[in-house]
Coordinates of C-alpha atoms in Angstrom, one line a residue:
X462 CA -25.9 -43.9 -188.2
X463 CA -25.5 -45.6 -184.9
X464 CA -22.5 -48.1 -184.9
X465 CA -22.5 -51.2 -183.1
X466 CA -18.8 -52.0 -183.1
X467 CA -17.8 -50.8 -179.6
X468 CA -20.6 -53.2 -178.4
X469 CA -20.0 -56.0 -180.5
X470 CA -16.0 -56.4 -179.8
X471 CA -16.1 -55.0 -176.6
X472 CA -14.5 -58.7 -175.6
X473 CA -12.4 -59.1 -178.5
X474 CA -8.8 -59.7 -177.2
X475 CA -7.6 -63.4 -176.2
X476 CA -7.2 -61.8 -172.5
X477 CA -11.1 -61.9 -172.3
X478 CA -12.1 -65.1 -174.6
X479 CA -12.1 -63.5 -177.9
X480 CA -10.1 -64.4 -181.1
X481 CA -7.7 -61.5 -181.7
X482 CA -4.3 -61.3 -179.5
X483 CA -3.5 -57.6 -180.7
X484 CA -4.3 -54.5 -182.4
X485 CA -1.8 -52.3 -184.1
X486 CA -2.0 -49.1 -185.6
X487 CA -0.5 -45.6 -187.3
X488 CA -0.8 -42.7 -188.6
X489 CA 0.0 -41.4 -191.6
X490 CA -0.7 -38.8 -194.0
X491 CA -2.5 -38.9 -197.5
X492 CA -3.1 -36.4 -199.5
X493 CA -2.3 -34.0 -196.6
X494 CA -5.4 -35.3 -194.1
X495 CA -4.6 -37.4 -191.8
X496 CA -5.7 -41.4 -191.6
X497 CA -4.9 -44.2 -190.0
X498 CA -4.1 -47.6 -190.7
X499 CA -4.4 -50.6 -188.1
X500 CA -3.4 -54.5 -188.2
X501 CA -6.0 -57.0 -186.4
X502 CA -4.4 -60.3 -185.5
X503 CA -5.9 -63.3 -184.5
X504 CA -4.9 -66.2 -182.0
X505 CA -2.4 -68.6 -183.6
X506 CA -4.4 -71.5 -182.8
X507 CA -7.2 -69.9 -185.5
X508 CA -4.9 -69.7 -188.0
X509 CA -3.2 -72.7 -188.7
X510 CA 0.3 -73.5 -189.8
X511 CA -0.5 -72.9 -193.4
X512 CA 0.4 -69.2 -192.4
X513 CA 3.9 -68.0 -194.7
X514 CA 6.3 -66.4 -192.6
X515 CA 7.3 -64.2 -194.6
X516 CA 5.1 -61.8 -196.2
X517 CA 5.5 -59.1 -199.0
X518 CA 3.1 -56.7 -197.0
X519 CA 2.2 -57.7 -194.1
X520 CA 1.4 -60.9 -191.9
X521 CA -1.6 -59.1 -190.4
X522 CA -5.2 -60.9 -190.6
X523 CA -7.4 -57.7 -191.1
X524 CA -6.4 -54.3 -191.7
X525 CA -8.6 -51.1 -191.5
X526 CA -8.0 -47.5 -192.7
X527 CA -9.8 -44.8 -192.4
X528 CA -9.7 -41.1 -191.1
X529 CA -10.4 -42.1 -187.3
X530 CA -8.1 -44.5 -185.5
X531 CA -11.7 -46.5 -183.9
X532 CA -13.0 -46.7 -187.1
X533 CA -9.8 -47.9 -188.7
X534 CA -9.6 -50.9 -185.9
X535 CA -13.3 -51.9 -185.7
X536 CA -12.1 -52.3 -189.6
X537 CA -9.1 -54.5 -188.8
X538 CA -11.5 -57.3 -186.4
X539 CA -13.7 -57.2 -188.9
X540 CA -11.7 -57.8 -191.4
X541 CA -9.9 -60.6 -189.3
X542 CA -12.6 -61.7 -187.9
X543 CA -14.0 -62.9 -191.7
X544 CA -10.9 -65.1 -192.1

């Protein structure tokens, strides 16, 4: 299956007029295979000020997990990205 991902957010950070300042990510084991789990987030001025400061699991606006650390981000934008 071809993915489009790489293509579509190849301009996705604020730097280069997209909506998501930064990408974070780790790895982590489950069940004894590695994965990877990464946190999109997008530029302040998208989310409001309704955003709590203090979160139970995280303050991220997508998150992505998935054996492969590009899949797992292309994940996290999406995810974000549907906010």
């Amino acid at each position: 299956m071809l993915n489009l991902a790489p293509w579509r957010y190849r301009r996705i950070f604020t730097e280069q007029g997209g909506p998501i300042t930064r990408i974070e990510y780790s790895e982590f084991p489950v069940l004894g295979h590695r994965c990877f789990q990464a946190n999109a987030y997008l530029a302040p001025e998208l989310t409001g000020s309704t955003r709590p400061q203090l979160n139970l699991y995280s303050n991220a606006d997508g998150t992505g997990t998935h054996p492969s650390a590009m899949v797992a981000r292309y994940m996290a934008i999406s995810e974000a990205l549907e906010r």
